[in-house]
Coordinates of C-alpha atoms and ligand atoms in Angstrom, one line a residue:
M1 CA 111.0 33.9 150.0
T2 CA 111.8 33.6 146.3
L3 CA 114.4 36.1 145.2
P4 CA 113.5 38.4 142.3
S5 CA 115.3 37.0 139.3
H6 CA 117.9 39.8 139.3
L7 CA 118.9 38.8 142.8
K8 CA 119.6 35.2 142.1
P9 CA 123.1 34.0 143.0
M10 CA 125.4 34.6 140.0
V11 CA 129.0 34.5 138.9
I12 CA 130.4 36.6 136.1
V13 CA 133.7 35.4 134.7
I14 CA 135.4 38.1 132.7
F15 CA 137.9 36.8 130.1
G16 CA 140.1 39.8 129.3
A17 CA 139.9 41.1 132.8
S18 CA 143.1 43.2 132.5
G19 CA 141.9 44.9 129.3
D20 CA 140.6 48.3 128.3
L21 CA 137.0 47.3 128.0
T22 CA 136.9 45.6 131.4
E23 CA 138.4 48.7 133.1
R24 CA 136.5 51.4 131.2
K25 CA 133.1 49.8 130.8
I26 CA 132.4 46.4 132.4
V27 CA 133.6 46.9 135.9
P28 CA 132.3 50.5 136.3
A29 CA 128.9 49.2 135.0
L30 CA 129.0 46.4 137.6
Y31 CA 129.9 48.9 140.3
N32 CA 126.9 51.0 139.4
L33 CA 124.6 48.0 139.4
F34 CA 126.0 47.0 142.8
V35 CA 125.5 50.4 144.4
D36 CA 122.0 50.6 142.9
K37 CA 121.3 47.2 144.5
W38 CA 120.7 45.3 141.3
L39 CA 123.1 42.5 142.3
S40 CA 122.6 39.8 144.8
E41 CA 124.6 39.5 148.0
C42 CA 125.6 36.1 146.5
F43 CA 127.4 37.4 143.4
A44 CA 131.0 37.0 142.4
V45 CA 133.2 38.3 139.6
I46 CA 136.2 36.2 138.5
G47 CA 138.7 38.0 136.3
F48 CA 140.7 35.8 133.8
A49 CA 143.7 37.0 131.9
R50 CA 147.5 36.4 131.5
T51 CA 148.7 39.3 133.6
H52 CA 149.8 38.3 137.1
F53 CA 147.6 39.9 139.7
T54 CA 147.0 38.8 143.3
E55 CA 143.4 39.2 144.5
T56 CA 144.5 42.4 146.3
S57 CA 146.4 43.9 143.4
F58 CA 143.5 43.1 141.0
R59 CA 141.1 44.9 143.3
Q60 CA 143.4 47.9 143.7
H61 CA 144.0 48.1 140.0
L62 CA 140.2 48.1 139.3
R63 CA 139.5 50.7 141.9
K64 CA 141.7 53.2 140.2
K65 CA 139.9 52.5 136.9
V66 CA 136.4 52.8 138.4
D67 CA 137.4 56.1 140.0
R68 CA 138.5 57.3 136.7
F69 CA 135.8 56.0 134.4
S70 CA 132.6 55.7 136.4
L71 CA 130.0 58.4 135.6
R72 CA 129.2 58.2 139.3
G73 CA 132.6 59.8 140.1
K74 CA 135.0 58.4 142.7
T75 CA 134.2 55.4 144.7
N76 CA 133.7 55.7 148.5
D77 CA 135.5 53.3 150.8
R78 CA 132.5 51.5 152.2
D79 CA 130.8 50.8 148.9
W80 CA 134.1 49.9 147.2
H81 CA 135.3 47.4 149.9
D82 CA 131.9 45.8 149.9
F83 CA 131.9 45.6 146.1
A84 CA 135.5 44.5 145.7
S85 CA 135.1 41.7 148.2
H86 CA 133.2 39.9 145.5
F87 CA 136.2 39.9 143.1
S88 CA 138.8 37.2 142.5
Y89 CA 141.3 36.5 139.8
I90 CA 142.7 33.6 137.8
S91 CA 145.8 34.1 135.8
G92 CA 146.1 32.1 132.6
H93 CA 146.3 31.9 128.8
Y94 CA 143.0 31.1 127.2
D95 CA 144.4 27.8 126.1
D96 CA 145.7 26.9 129.6
S97 CA 143.7 23.8 130.8
A98 CA 145.0 24.2 134.3
A99 CA 143.4 27.7 134.5
Y100 CA 140.1 26.2 133.5
T101 CA 140.4 23.5 136.2
A102 CA 141.1 26.3 138.7
L103 CA 137.9 28.0 137.3
V104 CA 135.8 24.9 137.7
N105 CA 137.0 24.5 141.3
H106 CA 136.4 28.1 142.1
L107 CA 132.8 27.9 140.8
S108 CA 132.0 24.8 142.7
K109 CA 133.5 26.3 145.9
L110 CA 131.1 29.3 145.5
D111 CA 128.2 26.9 145.0
K112 CA 129.1 25.1 148.2
T113 CA 129.4 28.4 150.1
W114 CA 126.1 29.6 148.9
H115 CA 124.4 26.2 149.2
T116 CA 122.9 26.5 145.7
Y117 CA 123.8 26.3 142.0
A118 CA 124.6 29.8 140.9
N119 CA 124.0 31.2 137.4
H120 CA 127.2 31.6 135.4
T121 CA 127.8 34.3 132.8
F122 CA 131.0 34.1 130.8
Y123 CA 132.0 37.4 129.3
L124 CA 134.4 37.2 126.5
A125 CA 136.1 40.6 126.5
T126 CA 139.2 39.5 124.7
P127 CA 140.4 40.2 121.2
P128 CA 138.3 38.1 118.8
E129 CA 141.1 35.6 118.2
G130 CA 140.3 34.3 121.7
F131 CA 136.6 33.7 121.2
E132 CA 136.8 30.2 119.7
A133 CA 139.5 28.9 122.1
I134 CA 137.6 30.1 125.2
A135 CA 134.3 28.7 124.1
K136 CA 135.8 25.4 123.3
N137 CA 137.7 25.3 126.6
L138 CA 134.5 26.1 128.5
G139 CA 132.9 23.2 126.7
K140 CA 135.8 20.9 127.6
A141 CA 135.6 21.9 131.2
G142 CA 131.9 21.1 131.3
L143 CA 130.9 24.7 131.8
S144 CA 128.8 25.2 128.7
H145 CA 126.1 22.6 129.0
D146 CA 123.4 23.9 131.3
P147 CA 121.1 26.1 129.3
Q148 CA 119.2 27.3 132.4
R149 CA 122.3 28.5 134.3
T150 CA 124.9 29.3 131.8
R151 CA 125.3 32.3 129.4
I152 CA 128.1 33.5 127.2
I153 CA 128.5 37.1 126.2
I154 CA 130.6 37.8 123.1
E155 CA 132.0 41.2 122.4
K156 CA 132.2 42.7 118.9
P157 CA 133.5 42.2 116.3
F158 CA 131.6 39.0 115.6
G159 CA 133.6 37.8 112.6
R160 CA 135.2 40.0 110.0
D161 CA 133.0 38.8 107.1
L162 CA 130.1 36.4 106.5
V163 CA 132.3 33.3 106.3
S164 CA 134.1 33.9 109.6
A165 CA 130.9 35.0 111.4
H166 CA 129.1 31.8 110.2
G167 CA 132.1 29.7 111.3
L168 CA 132.0 31.3 114.8
N169 CA 128.3 30.7 115.0
Q170 CA 128.8 27.1 114.2
I171 CA 131.4 26.6 116.9
L172 CA 129.3 28.4 119.5
S173 CA 126.1 26.5 118.5
S174 CA 128.0 23.2 118.9
L175 CA 128.6 24.1 122.6
F176 CA 125.8 26.4 123.6
Q177 CA 122.1 26.8 122.7
E178 CA 121.3 30.0 120.9
S179 CA 119.3 31.1 124.0
Q180 CA 122.6 31.1 126.0
I181 CA 124.5 33.3 123.5
Y182 CA 124.5 37.1 123.9
R183 CA 126.3 38.9 121.1
I184 CA 126.9 42.4 122.2
D185 CA 126.3 45.6 120.2
H186 CA 126.6 48.2 123.0
Y187 CA 124.7 50.7 120.8
L188 CA 121.6 48.8 121.5
G189 CA 122.0 49.4 125.2
K190 CA 121.8 53.1 124.8
E191 CA 118.7 54.7 126.3
T192 CA 117.8 56.6 123.1
V193 CA 118.3 53.6 120.9
Q194 CA 115.9 51.6 123.1
N195 CA 113.6 54.7 123.1
I196 CA 113.1 54.2 119.3
L197 CA 110.9 51.2 120.2
A198 CA 108.9 53.2 122.7
F199 CA 108.6 56.2 120.4
R200 CA 107.3 54.1 117.5
F201 CA 105.2 51.6 119.3
A202 CA 103.9 53.2 122.5
N203 CA 102.4 56.2 120.6
A204 CA 99.5 56.1 118.2
L205 CA 100.7 59.4 116.6
F206 CA 103.6 58.4 114.5
E207 CA 103.0 54.8 113.3
P208 CA 100.3 55.8 110.7
I209 CA 102.7 58.1 109.0
W210 CA 105.8 55.9 109.3
D211 CA 106.0 54.7 105.7
R212 CA 106.7 55.5 102.1
R213 CA 103.5 57.6 101.7
Y214 CA 104.8 60.3 104.1
I215 CA 108.5 59.7 104.5
D216 CA 110.9 61.0 101.8
H217 CA 114.1 59.4 103.1
I218 CA 116.0 58.6 106.3
Q219 CA 119.5 59.5 107.3
I220 CA 121.5 57.7 110.0
T221 CA 124.7 59.5 111.1
V222 CA 127.3 58.3 113.6
A223 CA 130.1 60.8 113.6
E224 CA 133.1 60.7 115.8
E225 CA 135.6 63.5 116.5
V226 CA 138.2 61.2 117.7
G227 CA 140.7 59.3 115.6
V228 CA 141.8 55.8 116.3
E229 CA 143.1 56.7 119.8
H230 CA 145.0 53.8 121.2
R231 CA 143.3 51.2 119.0
G232 CA 145.1 51.8 115.8
G233 CA 146.3 48.2 115.4
Y234 CA 142.8 46.8 115.8
Y235 CA 141.1 49.5 113.7
D236 CA 143.5 49.1 110.8
Q237 CA 142.4 45.5 110.4
S238 CA 138.8 46.5 110.6
G239 CA 137.8 49.9 109.1
A240 CA 134.5 51.8 109.4
L241 CA 132.4 49.4 107.4
R242 CA 133.1 46.4 109.7
D243 CA 133.5 48.4 112.9
M244 CA 130.4 50.6 112.6
I245 CA 128.1 49.9 109.7
Q246 CA 127.8 46.1 110.1
N247 CA 126.6 46.4 113.7
H248 CA 125.6 49.8 115.1
L249 CA 124.2 51.6 112.0
L250 CA 122.4 48.5 110.6
Q251 CA 120.9 47.8 114.0
I252 CA 119.5 51.4 114.2
L253 CA 118.2 51.0 110.7
C254 CA 116.3 47.9 111.8
L255 CA 114.7 49.6 114.8
I256 CA 113.6 52.5 112.5
A257 CA 112.3 50.2 109.7
M258 CA 110.9 47.2 111.5
E259 CA 107.2 46.2 111.6
P260 CA 105.4 46.6 114.9
P261 CA 106.1 43.6 117.1
V262 CA 103.2 41.5 118.4
S263 CA 104.8 41.4 121.9
F264 CA 107.9 42.6 123.6
N265 CA 109.3 39.1 123.6
D266 CA 113.0 39.0 122.7
N267 CA 112.7 36.7 119.8
E268 CA 109.6 38.5 118.4
I269 CA 111.6 41.8 118.3
R270 CA 114.6 40.1 116.8
N271 CA 112.3 38.4 114.2
K272 CA 111.0 41.8 113.1
K273 CA 114.5 43.2 112.9
V274 CA 115.9 40.4 110.9
D275 CA 113.0 40.8 108.4
V276 CA 114.3 44.3 107.7
L277 CA 117.8 43.0 107.0
H278 CA 116.4 40.3 104.7
A279 CA 114.5 43.0 102.8
I280 CA 117.5 45.3 102.2
R281 CA 118.2 45.2 98.5
P282 CA 121.5 43.6 97.7
I283 CA 123.9 46.0 96.0
P284 CA 125.2 44.4 92.8
K285 CA 129.0 44.4 92.6
D286 CA 129.0 46.6 89.5
Q287 CA 126.8 49.2 91.4
V288 CA 128.9 49.4 94.5
H289 CA 130.6 52.6 93.4
R290 CA 127.1 54.2 93.0
F291 CA 125.8 53.2 96.4
T292 CA 128.8 53.6 98.6
V293 CA 131.6 56.1 99.4
R294 CA 134.7 55.3 101.4
G295 CA 137.2 57.7 102.8
Q296 CA 140.3 58.1 104.9
Y297 CA 141.2 61.2 106.9
G298 CA 144.4 63.1 106.3
A299 CA 145.9 65.6 108.8
G300 CA 143.7 68.6 109.6
C301 CA 142.4 70.9 112.3
L302 CA 139.8 69.9 114.9
Q303 CA 138.6 72.3 117.7
G304 CA 141.5 74.6 116.8
L305 CA 144.1 71.9 117.2
R306 CA 146.2 70.3 114.5
V307 CA 145.6 66.5 114.3
L308 CA 147.5 63.8 112.6
G309 CA 146.4 62.0 109.5
Y310 CA 145.2 58.4 109.8
R311 CA 148.4 56.9 108.3
E312 CA 150.5 58.7 110.9
E313 CA 148.6 57.3 113.9
T314 CA 150.2 54.8 116.2
G315 CA 149.7 51.2 115.1
V316 CA 148.5 52.1 111.6
D317 CA 150.3 51.0 108.5
P318 CA 151.8 54.1 106.8
D319 CA 150.4 52.9 103.5
S320 CA 147.1 51.8 105.0
I321 CA 144.1 51.6 102.7
T322 CA 141.6 51.1 105.6
E323 CA 138.6 53.3 105.4
T324 CA 137.8 55.6 108.3
F325 CA 134.6 57.0 106.6
V326 CA 131.7 55.3 104.9
A327 CA 128.6 56.6 103.4
L328 CA 126.1 54.4 101.8
K329 CA 122.6 54.3 100.4
L330 CA 120.4 51.3 101.1
L331 CA 116.9 50.4 99.9
V332 CA 114.4 48.3 101.8
D333 CA 112.3 46.2 99.5
N334 CA 108.9 45.8 101.2
W335 CA 105.5 47.5 101.2
R336 CA 106.4 50.0 103.8
W337 CA 109.7 51.3 102.5
Q338 CA 109.7 50.7 98.7
D339 CA 111.8 53.6 97.1
V340 CA 112.5 55.3 100.4
P341 CA 116.3 55.6 100.6
F342 CA 118.2 55.0 103.9
Y343 CA 121.4 57.0 103.8
L344 CA 124.0 55.9 106.4
R345 CA 127.3 57.6 107.2
T346 CA 129.9 57.2 109.8
G347 CA 133.5 58.4 110.2
K348 CA 136.3 59.3 112.4
R349 CA 137.8 62.8 112.8
L350 CA 134.6 64.5 111.6
P351 CA 133.7 68.0 113.0
A352 CA 131.4 66.8 115.8
K353 CA 130.6 63.8 117.9
V354 CA 127.1 63.1 117.0
S355 CA 124.8 60.1 116.5
E356 CA 121.4 60.8 115.2
V357 CA 118.6 59.6 112.9
S358 CA 116.8 62.1 110.7
I359 CA 113.4 61.1 109.4
Q360 CA 112.7 63.5 106.6
F361 CA 109.0 63.8 105.6
R362 CA 107.7 64.6 102.2
P363 CA 106.5 68.1 101.3
V364 CA 102.8 68.8 101.8
P365 CA 100.8 67.5 98.7
H366 CA 99.6 71.0 97.9
Q367 CA 101.0 74.3 98.9
S368 CA 98.0 76.6 99.5
F369 CA 100.0 79.6 100.8
P370 CA 101.2 82.3 98.4
S371 CA 104.9 81.8 97.6
T372 CA 105.8 85.0 99.5
S373 CA 104.5 83.3 102.7
V374 CA 106.6 80.1 102.4
K375 CA 110.0 81.3 101.4
D376 CA 111.5 79.6 104.6
W377 CA 109.1 76.6 104.4
Q378 CA 110.7 73.2 105.1
A379 CA 109.1 69.7 105.1
N380 CA 108.6 68.1 108.5
R381 CA 111.4 66.3 110.1
I382 CA 111.9 64.1 113.2
V383 CA 115.4 63.9 114.5
I384 CA 116.3 61.2 117.1
H385 CA 119.4 62.3 118.9
I386 CA 121.4 59.4 120.3
Q387 CA 124.4 61.3 121.4
P388 CA 125.8 63.5 122.8
E389 CA 122.4 65.1 123.8
E390 CA 119.8 62.4 124.0
G391 CA 116.4 63.4 122.8
I392 CA 114.0 64.0 120.0
N393 CA 113.3 67.0 117.8
L394 CA 110.1 67.5 115.8
R395 CA 110.4 70.2 113.2
F396 CA 107.1 71.6 112.0
Q397 CA 105.8 74.9 110.4
I398 CA 104.4 77.8 112.3
K399 CA 103.1 81.2 111.4
Q400 CA 105.7 83.7 112.3
P401 CA 104.2 86.3 114.7
G402 CA 103.3 89.5 112.8
L403 CA 100.7 91.2 110.7
I404 CA 101.4 89.2 107.5
M405 CA 101.3 85.4 106.9
L406 CA 104.8 84.2 107.0
V407 CA 105.4 80.5 107.5
R408 CA 108.7 79.2 108.9
P409 CA 110.0 76.1 110.7
A410 CA 110.1 75.7 114.4
D411 CA 111.4 72.8 116.6
M412 CA 109.6 71.0 119.4
R413 CA 112.4 69.6 121.6
F414 CA 112.5 66.8 124.1
T415 CA 115.7 66.0 125.9
Y416 CA 116.3 63.4 128.5
R417 CA 118.4 65.7 130.5
E418 CA 115.7 68.3 130.9
A419 CA 112.8 65.9 131.3
F420 CA 114.4 63.6 133.9
R421 CA 117.2 65.6 135.4
K422 CA 119.1 62.5 136.4
P423 CA 122.0 60.7 134.8
I424 CA 121.3 58.2 132.1
H425 CA 122.5 54.7 132.7
E426 CA 125.5 53.5 130.8
A427 CA 124.7 51.1 127.9
Y428 CA 126.8 48.4 129.6
E429 CA 124.7 48.5 132.8
T430 CA 121.6 47.7 130.8
L431 CA 123.3 45.0 128.7
L432 CA 125.0 43.3 131.7
L433 CA 121.8 43.3 133.7
D434 CA 119.8 42.0 130.7
A435 CA 122.3 39.2 130.0
M436 CA 122.2 38.2 133.7
L437 CA 118.4 38.2 133.7
G438 CA 118.3 36.2 130.5
D439 CA 116.7 38.9 128.4
A440 CA 118.2 38.8 124.9
T441 CA 116.1 41.5 123.3
L442 CA 119.1 43.9 122.9
F443 CA 121.5 41.3 121.7
M444 CA 122.1 40.0 118.2
R445 CA 120.9 36.6 117.2
D446 CA 123.0 34.3 114.9
D447 CA 120.7 34.9 111.9
Q448 CA 120.8 38.7 112.5
V449 CA 124.6 38.8 112.5
E450 CA 124.9 36.8 109.3
A451 CA 122.1 38.8 107.5
A452 CA 124.0 42.0 108.4
W453 CA 127.3 40.6 107.0
S454 CA 125.5 39.4 103.8
I455 CA 124.5 42.9 103.0
L456 CA 128.2 44.0 103.2
V457 CA 129.6 41.0 101.2
P458 CA 129.6 42.7 97.7
I459 CA 131.0 46.0 99.2
L460 CA 133.8 44.2 101.0
E461 CA 134.6 42.2 97.8
V462 CA 134.7 45.2 95.5
W463 CA 136.6 47.4 98.0
E464 CA 139.2 44.6 98.5
S465 CA 139.7 44.2 94.8
I466 CA 140.0 47.9 93.9
V467 CA 142.8 49.6 95.8
P468 CA 141.9 53.2 96.7
D469 CA 144.7 55.3 95.2
H470 CA 143.1 58.5 96.4
F471 CA 143.5 58.0 100.1
P472 CA 143.6 60.1 102.3
N473 CA 140.6 61.9 100.7
Y474 CA 139.2 64.0 103.4
E475 CA 140.8 66.4 105.9
A476 CA 140.3 65.8 109.6
G477 CA 137.7 68.1 110.9
T478 CA 135.5 68.0 107.7
W479 CA 132.3 65.9 107.0
G480 CA 134.1 63.4 104.8
P481 CA 135.0 63.2 101.2
E482 CA 133.3 65.3 98.5
E483 CA 131.7 62.1 97.0
A484 CA 129.6 61.7 100.2
K485 CA 127.8 64.9 99.3
Q486 CA 127.4 63.8 95.8
L487 CA 125.8 60.5 96.9
L488 CA 122.8 62.5 98.1
E489 CA 123.0 65.4 95.6
R490 CA 122.5 62.9 92.8
D491 CA 119.1 62.1 94.4
G492 CA 118.3 65.9 94.8
R493 CA 119.0 65.7 98.6
H494 CA 121.6 66.8 101.1
W495 CA 123.0 65.6 104.4
I496 CA 121.2 67.0 107.4
T497 CA 123.5 68.4 110.0
T498 CA 121.5 69.6 113.1
Ligands
NDP1 P1 142.6 44.9 125.3 O1 143.7 44.5 124.3 O2 142.7 46.1 126.1 O3 142.4 43.7 126.3 C1 142.5 42.4 125.9 C2 142.3 41.5 127.1 O4 142.4 40.1 126.6 C3 143.4 41.7 128.1 O5 142.8 41.5 129.4 C4 144.3 40.5 127.8 O6 144.9 40.2 129.0 C5 143.4 39.4 127.4 N1 144.1 38.5 126.6 C6 144.7 38.7 125.4 N2 145.3 37.6 124.9 C7 145.0 36.6 125.9 C8 145.4 35.3 126.0 N3 146.1 34.7 125.0 N4 145.0 34.6 127.0 C9 144.2 35.2 128.0 N5 143.9 36.5 128.0 C10 144.3 37.2 126.9 O7 141.3 44.8 124.4 P2 139.9 45.6 124.7 O8 139.6 45.5 126.1 O9 140.0 47.0 124.1 O10 138.9 44.8 123.8 C11 138.4 43.5 124.2 C12 137.3 43.1 123.3 O11 136.2 44.1 123.4 C13 137.7 43.1 121.8 O12 137.0 42.1 121.2 C14 137.2 44.5 121.3 O13 136.9 44.5 120.0 C15 135.9 44.7 122.2 N6 135.5 46.1 122.3 C16 136.3 46.9 123.0 C17 136.0 48.2 123.2 C18 136.8 49.2 123.9 O14 136.3 50.3 124.1 N7 137.9 48.8 124.4 C19 134.7 48.7 122.6 C20 133.9 47.7 122.0 C21 134.3 46.4 121.8 P3 146.5 39.8 129.2 O15 147.3 40.5 128.3 O16 146.7 40.1 130.7 O17 146.4 38.3 129.0

């Protein structure tokens, strides 16, 4: 019998196996895939990091983390022992050639045991400084060459500007074919983000009105209540533009704005997305101040608790000029979207954890009702909720029950929770499975990453040359600096907060 492709023998090597991402996301996702029978009996996970673990202590350490972080709740003994028996560990620096020799030997031992050549997925869950060294060492060890069997997953951030992203792409492409490289943006694995494709292209209803004739503007908000938590050191070198806009928000914009794909083939979808990035109007450097707003939070109050300002957070430079909030206006120069602004905003220590896309339609072309009937009238709006409540809202007008004609807005609401009454898979489950199956639809291609960085080049250059002397400029627990409101008010619009 031929095994379904998801059940082919496979080995996942996790570089950064003692790190936060491995513990909180990767291993809990693998555990869920295992329990749901998405993994073959012939699968193995090899952890790689400097910390000294024995096989037993590595497994014990991971169990505590899965118990804590898995949405499934605590592990049970039978499932865990079965799952953990597939785990082993190699201790080494990512430059340590002896550790790569041990890895090669371990992989060939598994092949011998399984009487086959297993697929290999190398997951680079280390700080980005490690990506180049690990890729090169995999190449030297002869582990990069087989395009059929070998894949490499690269965590974000992929570069910190266009030059570094291009450099990393060149190194990777000298060792791997593009089809072997999986650049992760975990937002793309979220159920609701994927649902944008289904909503747009599996329904005949919306596509005919999905353009400049009917849509006034689009807003994409990814707001976080949390500050930098334990990642202050990393975040202070990055900031909201690099950490959120370059990847998550631009990728969502692509899904909203892309043309219908001819097929659901990974490269076809990525072609259509990259077309959007290429169509985004470059912001001239002397206009950056008109199209962008940056902010940094000061101390404030959130959910009734006092919270520190950004500059007081652990790992953050007390004079930091890193932005924790960005709002920007982008225009997409093509037939579909000419003159329809896309407003993007993201920030930390905002009043709510919410990710959503609001598609604001134009007013009706002619208002036939008397003005007394339409005092509460609002143009149509579709809101795609990505988190915390995953779903879609359609706002339309109804006649308010009563003896006189009064028109007011009402919402038609779809939520995944109510419709399906079962937990939604974690984004990392989807992404790991896709990478193992060789489906790159939800991963970023080299040209996509570089096109996204190109859009940010003028902003980064201007922001780096002009030191913000007004930071912190928003209080924790508010919706960002005043200028973010003005960005829309100048266009006669306002931020939609649902
Ligand atoms: P951590 O600092 O928690 O973990 C880093 C891992 O890399 C550790 O296992 C560490 O192990 C290993 N490592 C560091 N230096 C070396 C070295 N010289 N040789 C071998 N191993 C090394 O980072 P995170 O887990 O938070 O992040 C990992 C990656 O994932 C980063 O690129 C990050 O941007 C990305 N990411 C993380 C998210 C998160 O929620 N944590 C979310 C999205 C992306 P040891 O010290 O034992 O060697």
